[in-house]
Tab-separated table of C-alpha atoms and ligand atoms in Angstrom:
chain	number	residue	atom	x	y	z
A	1230	UNK	CA	0.398	-0.139	0.011
A	1231	UNK	CA	3.134	2.177	0.833
A	1232	UNK	CA	4.954	1.611	-2.371
A	1233	UNK	CA	1.690	2.427	-4.354
A	1234	UNK	CA	1.056	5.597	-2.418
A	1235	UNK	CA	4.744	7.101	-3.226
A	1236	UNK	CA	4.379	6.043	-6.896
A	1237	UNK	CA	1.290	7.964	-6.799
A	1238	UNK	CA	2.499	10.671	-5.143
A	1239	UNK	CA	5.484	10.658	-7.487
A	1240	UNK	CA	3.129	10.757	-10.251
A	1241	UNK	CA	1.500	13.638	-9.114
A	1242	UNK	CA	4.783	15.620	-8.162
A	1243	UNK	CA	5.914	14.889	-12.027
A	1244	UNK	CA	2.500	16.165	-13.369
A	1245	UNK	CA	3.068	19.005	-11.441
A	1246	UNK	CA	6.443	19.843	-12.630
A	1247	UNK	CA	5.611	19.597	-16.306
A	1248	UNK	CA	2.378	21.584	-15.780
A	1249	UNK	CA	4.222	24.442	-13.899
A	1250	UNK	CA	7.751	24.243	-15.606
A	1251	UNK	CA	6.452	27.117	-17.738
A	1252	UNK	CA	6.860	29.208	-14.661
A	1253	UNK	CA	9.972	31.411	-14.921
A	1254	UNK	CA	11.410	29.899	-11.304
A	1255	UNK	CA	14.002	27.746	-11.549
A	1256	UNK	CA	15.750	25.304	-9.051
A	1257	UNK	CA	18.016	27.448	-6.912
A	1258	UNK	CA	17.875	25.271	-3.732
A	1259	UNK	CA	17.645	28.867	-1.872
A	1260	UNK	CA	14.568	28.331	-0.255
A	1261	UNK	CA	14.006	25.249	1.624
A	1262	UNK	CA	10.882	23.496	3.491
A	1263	UNK	CA	11.281	21.093	5.826
A	1264	UNK	CA	8.087	19.615	7.417
A	1265	UNK	CA	7.888	18.297	11.003
A	1266	UNK	CA	6.929	14.879	9.693
A	1267	UNK	CA	6.434	11.319	10.758
A	1268	UNK	CA	6.738	8.017	8.933
A	1269	UNK	CA	2.589	7.077	8.868
A	1270	UNK	CA	0.544	7.076	5.888
A	1271	UNK	CA	-2.132	8.915	7.254
A	1272	UNK	CA	0.202	11.811	8.050
A	1273	UNK	CA	2.139	11.171	4.447
A	1274	UNK	CA	-1.366	11.902	2.882
A	1275	UNK	CA	-1.974	15.168	4.722
A	1276	UNK	CA	1.572	16.287	3.804
A	1277	UNK	CA	0.582	15.336	0.064
A	1278	UNK	CA	-2.448	17.451	0.218
A	1279	UNK	CA	-0.236	20.425	1.455
A	1280	UNK	CA	2.652	19.756	-0.938
A	1281	UNK	CA	0.133	20.047	-4.243
A	1282	UNK	CA	0.626	24.099	-3.687
A	1283	UNK	CA	4.166	23.414	-3.656
A	1284	UNK	CA	6.144	23.705	-6.879
A	1285	UNK	CA	8.579	20.919	-7.691
A	1286	UNK	CA	11.471	23.797	-7.851
A	1287	UNK	CA	11.311	24.219	-4.007
A	1288	UNK	CA	12.802	21.202	-2.201
A	1289	UNK	CA	10.865	19.664	0.333
A	1290	UNK	CA	12.132	17.843	3.084
A	1291	UNK	CA	10.692	15.578	6.072
A	1292	UNK	CA	11.997	15.298	9.399
A	1293	UNK	CA	11.220	11.665	9.506
A	1294	UNK	CA	13.872	10.782	6.577
A	1295	UNK	CA	16.576	11.419	9.022
A	1296	UNK	CA	15.223	8.809	11.394
A	1297	UNK	CA	17.757	6.141	10.339
A	1298	UNK	CA	20.504	8.326	10.651
A	1299	UNK	CA	20.025	10.788	13.311
A	1300	UNK	CA	18.400	8.940	16.658
A	1301	UNK	CA	16.672	12.131	18.003
A	1302	UNK	CA	15.756	13.590	14.664
A	1303	UNK	CA	12.171	14.510	15.866
A	1304	UNK	CA	13.877	17.416	18.007
A	1305	UNK	CA	14.819	19.296	14.689
A	1306	UNK	CA	18.087	20.758	15.272
A	1307	UNK	CA	19.991	17.584	15.247
A	1308	UNK	CA	18.974	17.256	11.504
A	1309	UNK	CA	20.412	21.015	10.435
A	1310	UNK	CA	24.184	20.146	9.758
A	1311	UNK	CA	22.808	17.365	7.192
A	1312	UNK	CA	20.664	19.871	5.596
A	1313	UNK	CA	23.109	22.384	4.966
A	1314	UNK	CA	25.341	20.001	3.575
A	1315	UNK	CA	23.122	18.759	1.283
A	1316	UNK	CA	21.984	21.995	0.268
A	1317	UNK	CA	24.830	24.314	0.195
A	1318	UNK	CA	23.030	26.780	-1.617
A	1319	UNK	CA	20.441	27.442	1.279
A	1320	UNK	CA	19.396	30.991	2.186
A	1321	UNK	CA	16.493	30.425	4.126
A	1322	UNK	CA	14.948	27.282	5.635
A	1323	UNK	CA	11.241	27.119	6.558
A	1324	UNK	CA	10.054	24.774	9.189
A	1325	UNK	CA	6.776	24.007	9.559
A	1326	UNK	CA	3.842	21.169	10.277
A	1327	UNK	CA	2.086	18.978	7.631
A	1328	UNK	CA	-1.012	20.884	8.135
A	1329	UNK	CA	0.600	24.571	7.516
A	1330	UNK	CA	-0.455	26.437	4.661
A	1331	UNK	CA	1.592	29.253	3.165
A	1332	UNK	CA	1.280	31.999	0.001
A	1333	UNK	CA	4.749	30.523	-0.892
A	1334	UNK	CA	5.575	33.679	-3.741
A	1335	UNK	CA	5.022	36.338	-0.841
A	1336	UNK	CA	6.701	34.290	1.440
A	1337	UNK	CA	9.672	34.271	-0.440
A	1338	UNK	CA	9.535	37.619	-1.285
A	1339	UNK	CA	9.776	38.600	2.665
A	1340	UNK	CA	12.402	36.376	2.758
A	1341	UNK	CA	14.372	37.859	-0.181
A	1342	UNK	CA	13.914	41.226	1.798
A	1343	UNK	CA	14.924	40.444	5.147
A	1344	UNK	CA	18.644	39.595	5.961
A	1345	UNK	CA	19.594	37.851	9.379
A	1346	UNK	CA	16.669	36.225	10.682
A	1347	UNK	CA	14.687	34.243	12.934
A	1348	UNK	CA	10.848	34.607	12.398
A	1349	UNK	CA	7.345	33.457	13.122
A	1350	UNK	CA	4.587	32.909	15.368
A	1351	UNK	CA	5.225	33.941	18.933
A	1352	UNK	CA	3.938	32.189	22.121
A	1353	UNK	CA	4.253	33.189	25.479
A	1354	UNK	CA	4.087	31.467	28.864
A	1355	UNK	CA	1.799	33.185	31.276
A	1356	UNK	CA	3.413	31.108	34.636
A	1357	UNK	CA	5.990	29.327	34.924
A	1358	UNK	CA	5.434	25.700	33.314
A	1359	UNK	CA	6.418	22.057	34.122
A	1360	UNK	CA	7.008	21.085	30.463
A	1361	UNK	CA	9.407	24.265	30.094
A	1362	UNK	CA	11.373	23.249	33.486
A	1363	UNK	CA	9.668	26.536	35.011
A	1364	UNK	CA	11.985	28.469	33.088
A	1365	UNK	CA	10.099	31.620	32.292
A	1366	UNK	CA	10.559	35.038	30.751
A	1367	UNK	CA	7.470	37.073	29.274
A	1368	UNK	CA	9.350	38.732	26.991
A	1369	UNK	CA	10.906	35.811	25.182
A	1370	UNK	CA	8.704	34.179	22.987
A	1371	UNK	CA	9.334	30.882	21.205
A	1372	UNK	CA	7.762	29.636	17.805
A	1373	UNK	CA	4.558	28.172	16.925
A	1374	UNK	CA	5.652	25.634	14.476
A	1375	UNK	CA	1.935	25.379	13.106
A	1376	UNK	CA	2.789	28.942	11.432
A	1377	UNK	CA	6.156	27.791	10.605
A	1378	UNK	CA	9.501	29.307	11.355
A	1379	UNK	CA	12.040	30.961	9.057
A	1380	UNK	CA	15.393	30.731	9.637
A	1381	UNK	CA	18.301	32.531	7.688
A	1382	UNK	CA	21.394	30.798	6.599
A	1383	UNK	CA	23.411	33.020	8.795
A	1384	UNK	CA	21.035	31.723	12.118
A	1385	UNK	CA	21.652	28.353	10.640
A	1386	UNK	CA	25.366	28.185	10.271
A	1387	UNK	CA	26.120	30.031	13.336
A	1388	UNK	CA	24.169	27.554	15.290
A	1389	UNK	CA	25.539	24.387	13.821
A	1390	UNK	CA	29.070	26.186	14.400
A	1391	UNK	CA	28.591	26.483	17.965
A	1392	UNK	CA	26.543	23.488	18.553
A	1393	UNK	CA	29.922	21.368	17.730
A	1394	UNK	CA	31.490	22.959	21.064
A	1395	UNK	CA	28.250	23.049	23.049
A	1396	UNK	CA	28.750	20.995	26.198
A	1397	UNK	CA	25.647	21.049	28.287
A	1398	UNK	CA	23.664	17.774	28.859
A	1399	UNK	CA	20.396	17.841	27.093
A	1400	UNK	CA	18.741	15.000	29.422
A	1401	UNK	CA	14.910	15.492	28.214
A	1402	UNK	CA	13.194	16.329	25.055
A	1403	UNK	CA	9.801	17.697	25.833
A	1404	UNK	CA	8.633	20.477	24.149
A	1405	UNK	CA	10.573	20.388	20.682
A	1406	UNK	CA	9.423	24.377	19.873
A	1407	UNK	CA	10.297	25.527	23.292
A	1408	UNK	CA	13.848	23.943	23.380
A	1409	UNK	CA	14.527	24.509	19.825
A	1410	UNK	CA	14.005	28.110	20.591
A	1411	UNK	CA	15.977	27.873	23.897
A	1412	UNK	CA	19.322	26.432	22.182
A	1413	UNK	CA	18.876	29.032	19.486
A	1414	UNK	CA	18.620	31.971	21.713
A	1415	UNK	CA	21.407	30.561	23.801
A	1416	UNK	CA	23.746	29.259	20.827
A	1417	UNK	CA	23.537	32.598	18.319
A	1418	UNK	CA	22.408	35.347	20.812
A	1419	UNK	CA	19.330	35.522	18.295
A	1420	UNK	CA	15.860	35.944	19.492
A	1421	UNK	CA	12.602	34.966	17.475
A	1422	UNK	CA	11.041	38.002	15.791
A	1423	UNK	CA	7.382	37.796	16.713
A	1424	UNK	CA	5.423	38.593	13.376
A	1425	UNK	CA	2.105	36.672	14.475
A	1426	UNK	CA	0.331	39.246	12.149
A	1427	UNK	CA	1.740	37.406	9.043
A	1428	UNK	CA	2.560	34.121	10.551
A	1429	UNK	CA	-0.646	32.975	11.520
A	1430	UNK	CA	-2.000	29.832	13.386
A	1431	UNK	CA	-5.556	30.498	12.106
A	1432	UNK	CA	-6.542	31.871	8.770
A	1433	UNK	CA	-6.913	35.197	8.470
A	1434	UNK	CA	-6.537	37.451	5.224
A	1435	UNK	CA	-3.102	38.792	4.390
A	1436	UNK	CA	-1.153	36.170	6.192
A	1437	UNK	CA	1.832	34.617	4.559
A	1438	UNK	CA	1.489	31.411	6.326
A	1439	UNK	CA	-1.490	29.828	8.359
A	1440	UNK	CA	-2.532	26.565	9.990
A	1441	UNK	CA	-5.200	24.567	8.520
A	1442	UNK	CA	-7.560	24.278	11.370
A	1443	UNK	CA	-9.619	21.575	9.691
A	1444	UNK	CA	-7.663	19.103	11.026
A	1445	UNK	CA	-9.273	16.899	13.506
A	1446	UNK	CA	-8.894	13.020	12.563
A	1447	UNK	CA	-11.965	12.460	11.096
A	1448	UNK	CA	-11.414	9.193	8.848
A	1449	UNK	CA	-15.063	7.898	8.988
A	1450	UNK	CA	-13.732	4.273	9.651
A	1451	UNK	CA	-16.975	2.719	10.818
A	1452	UNK	CA	-15.626	-0.286	11.398
A	1453	UNK	CA	-13.824	0.263	14.297
A	1454	UNK	CA	-16.222	1.713	17.236
A	1455	UNK	CA	-15.929	2.501	21.089
A	1456	UNK	CA	-16.466	-1.076	22.199
A	1457	UNK	CA	-13.282	-2.295	20.086
A	1458	UNK	CA	-11.144	-0.438	22.691
A	1459	UNK	CA	-10.039	-1.944	25.831
A	1460	UNK	CA	-8.856	0.465	28.414
A	1461	UNK	CA	-6.233	-0.579	31.618
A	1462	UNK	CA	-5.996	2.181	34.145
A	1463	UNK	CA	-3.315	2.258	36.717
A	1464	UNK	CA	-4.203	2.888	40.318
A	1465	UNK	CA	-3.597	2.526	43.637
A	1466	UNK	CA	-6.106	1.648	46.660
A	1467	UNK	CA	-5.599	5.236	48.180
A	1468	UNK	CA	-7.036	6.765	45.091
A	1469	UNK	CA	-10.062	4.277	44.433
A	1470	UNK	CA	-12.507	6.987	46.489
A	1471	UNK	CA	-10.772	10.227	44.991
A	1472	UNK	CA	-9.450	10.120	41.477
A	1473	UNK	CA	-11.298	7.225	40.268
A	1474	UNK	CA	-14.857	8.972	41.179
A	1475	UNK	CA	-13.243	11.839	39.313
A	1476	UNK	CA	-12.801	9.790	36.293
A	1477	UNK	CA	-16.498	8.161	36.815
A	1478	UNK	CA	-17.654	11.988	37.063
A	1479	UNK	CA	-15.993	12.958	33.509
A	1480	UNK	CA	-15.020	10.515	30.702
A	1481	UNK	CA	-15.285	6.754	32.732
A	1482	UNK	CA	-18.432	4.967	32.123
A	1483	UNK	CA	-19.988	1.485	32.394
A	1484	UNK	CA	-20.227	1.195	28.758
A	1485	UNK	CA	-16.525	1.288	28.146
A	1486	UNK	CA	-14.247	-1.927	28.337
A	1487	UNK	CA	-11.980	-1.265	30.902
A	1488	UNK	CA	-10.371	-2.574	34.378
A	1489	UNK	CA	-8.730	-0.830	37.280
A	1490	UNK	CA	-5.058	-2.339	37.862
A	1491	UNK	CA	-4.692	-1.591	41.494
A	1492	UNK	CA	-2.836	-2.965	44.521
A	1493	UNK	CA	-5.335	-4.138	46.829
A	1494	UNK	CA	-9.456	-3.404	47.068
A	1495	UNK	CA	-10.761	-1.266	50.033
A	1496	UNK	CA	-13.513	-3.524	51.455
A	1497	UNK	CA	-15.684	-0.545	52.574
A	1498	UNK	CA	-16.303	0.890	49.003
A	1499	UNK	CA	-14.831	-1.343	46.524
A	1500	UNK	CA	-16.087	-4.915	47.056
A	1501	UNK	CA	-19.037	-4.654	44.617
A	1502	UNK	CA	-16.716	-3.459	41.789
A	1503	UNK	CA	-15.553	-6.365	39.488
A	1504	UNK	CA	-13.546	-4.184	37.533
A	1505	UNK	CA	-10.726	-4.280	39.699
A	1506	UNK	CA	-7.644	-6.542	39.061
A	1507	UNK	CA	-5.155	-6.628	41.990
A	1508	UNK	CA	-1.569	-7.234	41.253
A	1509	UNK	CA	1.193	-8.631	43.131
A	1510	UNK	CA	3.411	-6.299	43.249
A	1511	UNK	CA	2.848	-2.744	44.334
A	1512	UNK	CA	5.011	0.235	43.008
A	1513	UNK	CA	4.431	3.892	44.162
A	1514	UNK	CA	6.362	5.260	41.260
A	1515	UNK	CA	7.832	3.871	38.079
A	1516	UNK	CA	4.941	1.570	37.118
A	1517	UNK	CA	6.798	-0.792	34.880
A	1518	UNK	CA	4.977	-4.021	36.745
A	1519	UNK	CA	1.682	-2.322	36.563
A	1520	UNK	CA	1.548	-1.441	32.840
A	1521	UNK	CA	3.457	-5.152	31.598
A	1522	UNK	CA	0.786	-6.712	33.679
A	1523	UNK	CA	-1.718	-4.676	31.922
A	1524	UNK	CA	0.041	-5.296	28.574
A	1525	UNK	CA	-0.067	-9.318	29.641
A	1526	UNK	CA	-3.532	-9.290	30.923
A	1527	UNK	CA	-4.899	-7.436	27.649
A	1528	UNK	CA	-3.057	-9.949	25.216
A	1529	UNK	CA	-4.384	-12.984	27.237
A	1530	UNK	CA	-7.304	-12.127	28.352
A	1531	UNK	CA	-8.808	-10.085	25.906
A	1532	UNK	CA	-8.465	-11.683	22.701
A	1533	UNK	CA	-11.478	-9.998	20.947
A	1534	UNK	CA	-9.891	-6.453	21.179
A	1535	UNK	CA	-7.544	-5.040	18.570
A	1536	UNK	CA	-6.482	-1.630	20.819
A	1537	UNK	CA	-5.282	-0.963	24.231
A	1538	UNK	CA	-4.869	2.166	25.885
A	1539	UNK	CA	-3.036	2.620	28.952
A	1540	UNK	CA	-3.937	5.405	31.379
A	1541	UNK	CA	-3.130	6.673	34.738
A	1542	UNK	CA	-5.933	7.070	37.395
A	1543	UNK	CA	-5.475	11.116	36.882
A	1544	UNK	CA	-5.563	11.059	33.232
A	1545	UNK	CA	-8.619	13.107	31.688
A	1546	UNK	CA	-9.618	12.051	28.013
A	1547	UNK	CA	-11.811	12.343	25.155
A	1548	UNK	CA	-12.548	8.709	24.639
A	1549	UNK	CA	-14.195	9.929	21.222
A	1550	UNK	CA	-11.189	11.865	19.989
A	1551	UNK	CA	-9.245	8.549	21.068
A	1552	UNK	CA	-11.485	6.410	18.882
A	1553	UNK	CA	-11.197	8.980	16.016
A	1554	UNK	CA	-7.316	8.891	16.508
A	1555	UNK	CA	-7.327	4.876	16.244
A	1556	UNK	CA	-9.557	5.210	12.967
A	1557	UNK	CA	-7.173	7.294	11.428
A	1558	UNK	CA	-3.610	5.705	12.444
A	1559	UNK	CA	-4.740	1.712	13.215
A	1560	UNK	CA	-5.033	0.939	9.496
A	1561	UNK	CA	-3.734	-2.730	9.678
A	1562	UNK	CA	-3.530	-5.284	12.383
A	1563	UNK	CA	-0.606	-6.902	11.272
A	1564	UNK	CA	1.527	-3.966	11.711
A	1565	UNK	CA	2.645	-2.957	15.482
A	1566	UNK	CA	1.930	0.628	16.215
A	1567	UNK	CA	2.014	2.840	19.334
A	1568	UNK	CA	0.641	6.163	19.492
A	1569	UNK	CA	1.614	8.732	22.074
A	1570	UNK	CA	3.076	11.920	23.493
A	1571	UNK	CA	6.370	11.500	22.551
A	1572	UNK	CA	9.272	12.620	25.049
A	1573	UNK	CA	13.037	11.995	24.371
A	1574	UNK	CA	15.314	11.063	26.532
A	1575	UNK	CA	19.024	12.682	25.067
A	1576	UNK	CA	19.931	10.992	21.915
A	1577	UNK	CA	19.441	7.503	23.176
A	1578	UNK	CA	15.851	6.968	22.788
A	1579	UNK	CA	12.124	8.446	22.444
A	1580	UNK	CA	8.937	7.014	24.714
A	1581	UNK	CA	5.343	7.649	25.003
A	1582	UNK	CA	4.945	9.541	28.218
A	1583	UNK	CA	2.671	7.671	30.422
A	1584	UNK	CA	0.474	10.202	31.884
A	1585	UNK	CA	-0.759	11.205	28.805
A	1586	UNK	CA	-2.069	8.082	27.333
A	1587	UNK	CA	-0.455	5.310	25.553
A	1588	UNK	CA	-2.359	3.586	22.602
A	1589	UNK	CA	-1.427	0.282	21.008
A	1590	UNK	CA	-2.553	-2.004	18.648
A	1591	UNK	CA	-2.789	-6.210	19.487
A	1592	UNK	CA	0.134	-6.807	17.265
A	1593	UNK	CA	2.692	-4.169	19.239
A	1594	UNK	CA	1.427	-5.477	22.232
A	1595	UNK	CA	2.474	-9.016	21.253
A	1596	UNK	CA	6.242	-8.000	20.385
A	1597	UNK	CA	6.787	-5.804	23.253
A	1598	UNK	CA	5.850	-8.630	26.128
A	1599	UNK	CA	7.381	-11.602	24.089
A	1600	UNK	CA	10.731	-9.407	23.591
A	1601	UNK	CA	10.687	-7.092	26.865
A	1602	UNK	CA	10.760	-7.678	30.393
A	1603	UNK	CA	10.996	-5.082	33.505
A	1604	UNK	CA	14.260	-4.961	34.633
A	1605	UNK	CA	12.627	-4.106	38.292
A	1606	UNK	CA	9.068	-3.417	39.210
A	1607	UNK	CA	9.487	0.135	39.601
A	1608	UNK	CA	11.655	1.047	36.670
A	1609	UNK	CA	9.979	3.867	34.895
A	1610	UNK	CA	7.383	2.585	32.657
A	1611	UNK	CA	7.044	4.751	29.841
A	1612	UNK	CA	10.881	4.874	29.581
A	1613	UNK	CA	11.393	1.374	29.493
A	1614	UNK	CA	8.773	1.032	26.850
A	1615	UNK	CA	11.136	3.597	24.929
A	1616	UNK	CA	13.862	1.705	25.126
A	1617	UNK	CA	11.991	-1.835	24.326
A	1618	UNK	CA	10.183	0.172	21.289
A	1619	UNK	CA	13.514	1.091	19.914
A	1620	UNK	CA	15.182	-2.706	20.564
A	1621	UNK	CA	12.370	-4.093	18.690
A	1622	UNK	CA	12.261	-1.325	15.792
A	1623	UNK	CA	8.841	0.093	16.371
A	1624	UNK	CA	8.463	3.670	15.602
A	1625	UNK	CA	6.329	5.659	17.913
A	1626	UNK	CA	3.947	7.857	16.498
A	1627	UNK	CA	4.007	11.133	18.114
A	1628	UNK	CA	0.349	12.683	19.008
A	1629	UNK	CA	0.422	16.575	19.790
A	1630	UNK	CA	-3.044	16.686	21.186
A	1631	UNK	CA	-2.112	14.257	24.113
A	1632	UNK	CA	-0.888	16.160	27.241
A	1633	UNK	CA	1.324	14.954	29.801
A	1634	UNK	CA	0.493	18.043	32.153
A	1635	UNK	CA	-2.609	20.339	32.486
A	1636	UNK	CA	-4.126	23.037	30.276
A	1637	UNK	CA	-2.396	26.027	31.921
A	1638	UNK	CA	1.096	24.209	31.199
A	1639	UNK	CA	0.409	25.281	27.363
A	1640	UNK	CA	0.336	28.418	25.586
A	1641	UNK	CA	-3.183	29.170	25.359
A	1642	UNK	CA	-2.964	30.295	21.790
A	1643	UNK	CA	-1.312	27.110	21.102
A	1644	UNK	CA	-3.825	24.837	22.372
A	1645	UNK	CA	-6.415	27.050	20.751
A	1646	UNK	CA	-5.612	25.434	17.318
A	1647	UNK	CA	-6.180	22.305	18.376
A	1648	UNK	CA	-8.625	19.740	19.905
A	1649	UNK	CA	-6.932	18.146	22.786
A	1650	UNK	CA	-7.445	14.445	23.648
A	1651	UNK	CA	-5.850	14.398	27.068
A	1652	UNK	CA	-4.532	16.237	29.930
A	1653	UNK	CA	-3.033	14.582	33.162
A	1654	UNK	CA	-2.553	15.508	36.681
A	1655	UNK	CA	-5.464	16.539	38.894
A	1656	UNK	CA	-3.452	19.275	41.173
A	1657	UNK	CA	-4.212	22.927	40.993
A	1658	UNK	CA	-7.115	22.313	38.619
A	1659	UNK	CA	-10.960	21.941	38.875
A	1660	UNK	CA	-10.997	18.581	37.171
A	1661	UNK	CA	-14.562	18.767	36.269
A	1662	UNK	CA	-14.418	22.139	34.615
A	1663	UNK	CA	-10.977	21.140	32.523
A	1664	UNK	CA	-12.590	18.344	31.324
A	1665	UNK	CA	-15.991	20.298	30.119
A	1666	UNK	CA	-14.072	22.956	28.694
A	1667	UNK	CA	-11.560	20.974	26.676
A	1668	UNK	CA	-12.496	17.486	26.281
A	1669	UNK	CA	-16.041	17.039	26.546
A	1670	UNK	CA	-17.931	16.079	23.406
A	1671	UNK	CA	-21.734	15.544	22.780
A	1672	UNK	CA	-21.686	12.224	21.406
A	1673	UNK	CA	-22.301	12.488	17.586
A	1674	UNK	CA	-24.187	9.831	15.744
A	1675	UNK	CA	-21.317	8.516	13.837
A	1676	UNK	CA	-19.903	7.578	17.399
A	1677	UNK	CA	-21.540	4.283	18.568
A	1678	UNK	CA	-21.190	1.221	20.043
A	1679	UNK	CA	-21.413	-1.593	18.100
A	1680	UNK	CA	-24.440	-2.985	19.966
A	1681	UNK	CA	-25.995	-0.204	19.621
A	1682	UNK	CA	-26.005	-0.311	16.003
A	1683	UNK	CA	-28.975	-2.835	16.347
A	1684	UNK	CA	-31.092	-0.205	17.815
A	1685	UNK	CA	-31.099	2.105	14.781
B	2791	LIG	C1	-6.762	15.711	1.426
B	2791	LIG	O1	-7.558	16.332	0.694
B	2791	LIG	C2	-8.786	15.887	0.392
B	2791	LIG	C3	-9.673	16.617	-0.803
B	2791	LIG	O2	-9.772	17.706	-0.195
B	2791	LIG	C4	-9.681	15.213	1.435
B	2791	LIG	O3	-10.612	14.651	0.904
B	2791	LIG	C5	-8.813	14.246	2.179
B	2791	LIG	O4	-9.661	13.952	3.559
B	2791	LIG	C6	-7.385	15.147	2.631
B	2791	LIG	N1	-6.759	14.076	3.530
B	2791	LIG	C7	-5.984	14.625	4.725
B	2791	LIG	C8	-5.410	13.325	5.114
B	2791	LIG	O5	-6.446	15.613	5.227
B	2792	LIG	C1	-11.424	3.117	52.419
B	2792	LIG	O1	-12.648	3.717	52.153
B	2792	LIG	C2	-12.934	4.463	53.277
B	2792	LIG	C3	-14.407	5.319	52.587
B	2792	LIG	O2	-14.024	6.162	51.656
B	2792	LIG	C4	-12.033	5.391	53.891
B	2792	LIG	O3	-12.461	6.161	54.726
B	2792	LIG	C5	-11.018	4.535	53.954
B	2792	LIG	O4	-9.692	5.230	54.550
B	2792	LIG	C6	-10.350	3.777	53.122
B	2792	LIG	N1	-9.413	2.690	53.350
B	2792	LIG	C7	-8.200	3.007	52.977
B	2792	LIG	C8	-7.351	1.639	53.321
B	2792	LIG	O5	-7.911	3.186	51.751
């Protein structure tokens, strides 16, 4: 299917090339577009939709094409030096998302008028954020990749040069756009020029770039429904009447197929709830044993289910949006696939961070449990999974609508152009209010359970 698709893309490109070659533009390789991409046919088809607007004399690069040569390719800056080597004539690099749209002619004109620059749509934190290591400054914006970032050759070459002698250790990759900005600031001394007026993250008249807000994972695959999903929730006796109650007041309902994996039941409140599964080992932190117990339980006892979702007892979800995600991404039961919010551990490996929810198909679960075993019961589960996925060569697909923290940890301007799928942690928020504001959807007619179909 993939090969066919690439052939198809190639045909379209060639057609476009011949039909547009009467234009005066020739290949100069001075203006280059780098798309923050991933190797999945759904994402590639979005890029294909975008690329029909891009003439073939503009080189179009994909971050994921560096996957085999650069381990932390998804942090973007590690591939800068390869790009400069590949395109020595490069004058401007435009980095954007698959759904970024642009008025290319005007954007290039704009670039040609400017000299040394680093320009985009500035995002601002309103308070110190955990995902930015609590570093905080009101007057130093970081770019929204959705609007694209324009970087000049000068900034790039300075950056590459100084990165060679940069000795500070980069432990965790959490928020790529923020960390990229920090590193550019630190290495080149150049700050982002915030031109939100022309680098837009929503469509407006006179924008050079904008974000196609139509993107909300609607693939209309009615063969996968809510009752094809199985949910494993990691919990602990102390939270049964607090966090689990809040889950039940928000997204968790009895129609869903789920179990609560815990250490012990509370006889006064839990005895009638047969959804509990009691595990031998109790770990308060680093849930490797718990997560692998869920993987094993799913694989051995839930043979009729193809899809597994693992969440914490303080993860807020939109289960409808999870379903839509699965309808778009789980295209084959034979190909292992894992969806999550990608964090990176240096240049060693990336992993689906646990709190925002991890999504697997059966094939992936089978390969994980037959190839990897927790080193210790309390090894961090998500990081160990990342290591395991790397070992067995299953690429993780990053979903930027999954969130490891509460809404206020993210720029509002950035959250505004997505439909969030999850948030995590209950501290400092009104749980039900956050759920209603960001995640609740009235069930639509397409979202139904198989067993309800008969009733229509
Ligand atoms: C690509 O564009 C076509 C036509 O507008 C649309 O039907 C299709 O859903 C788009 N694909 C994606 C993945 O957005
Ligand atoms: C069990 O639940 C009761 C009622 O909510 C609570 O008061 C008690 O502390 C719980 N016991 C344990 C061991 O968590």
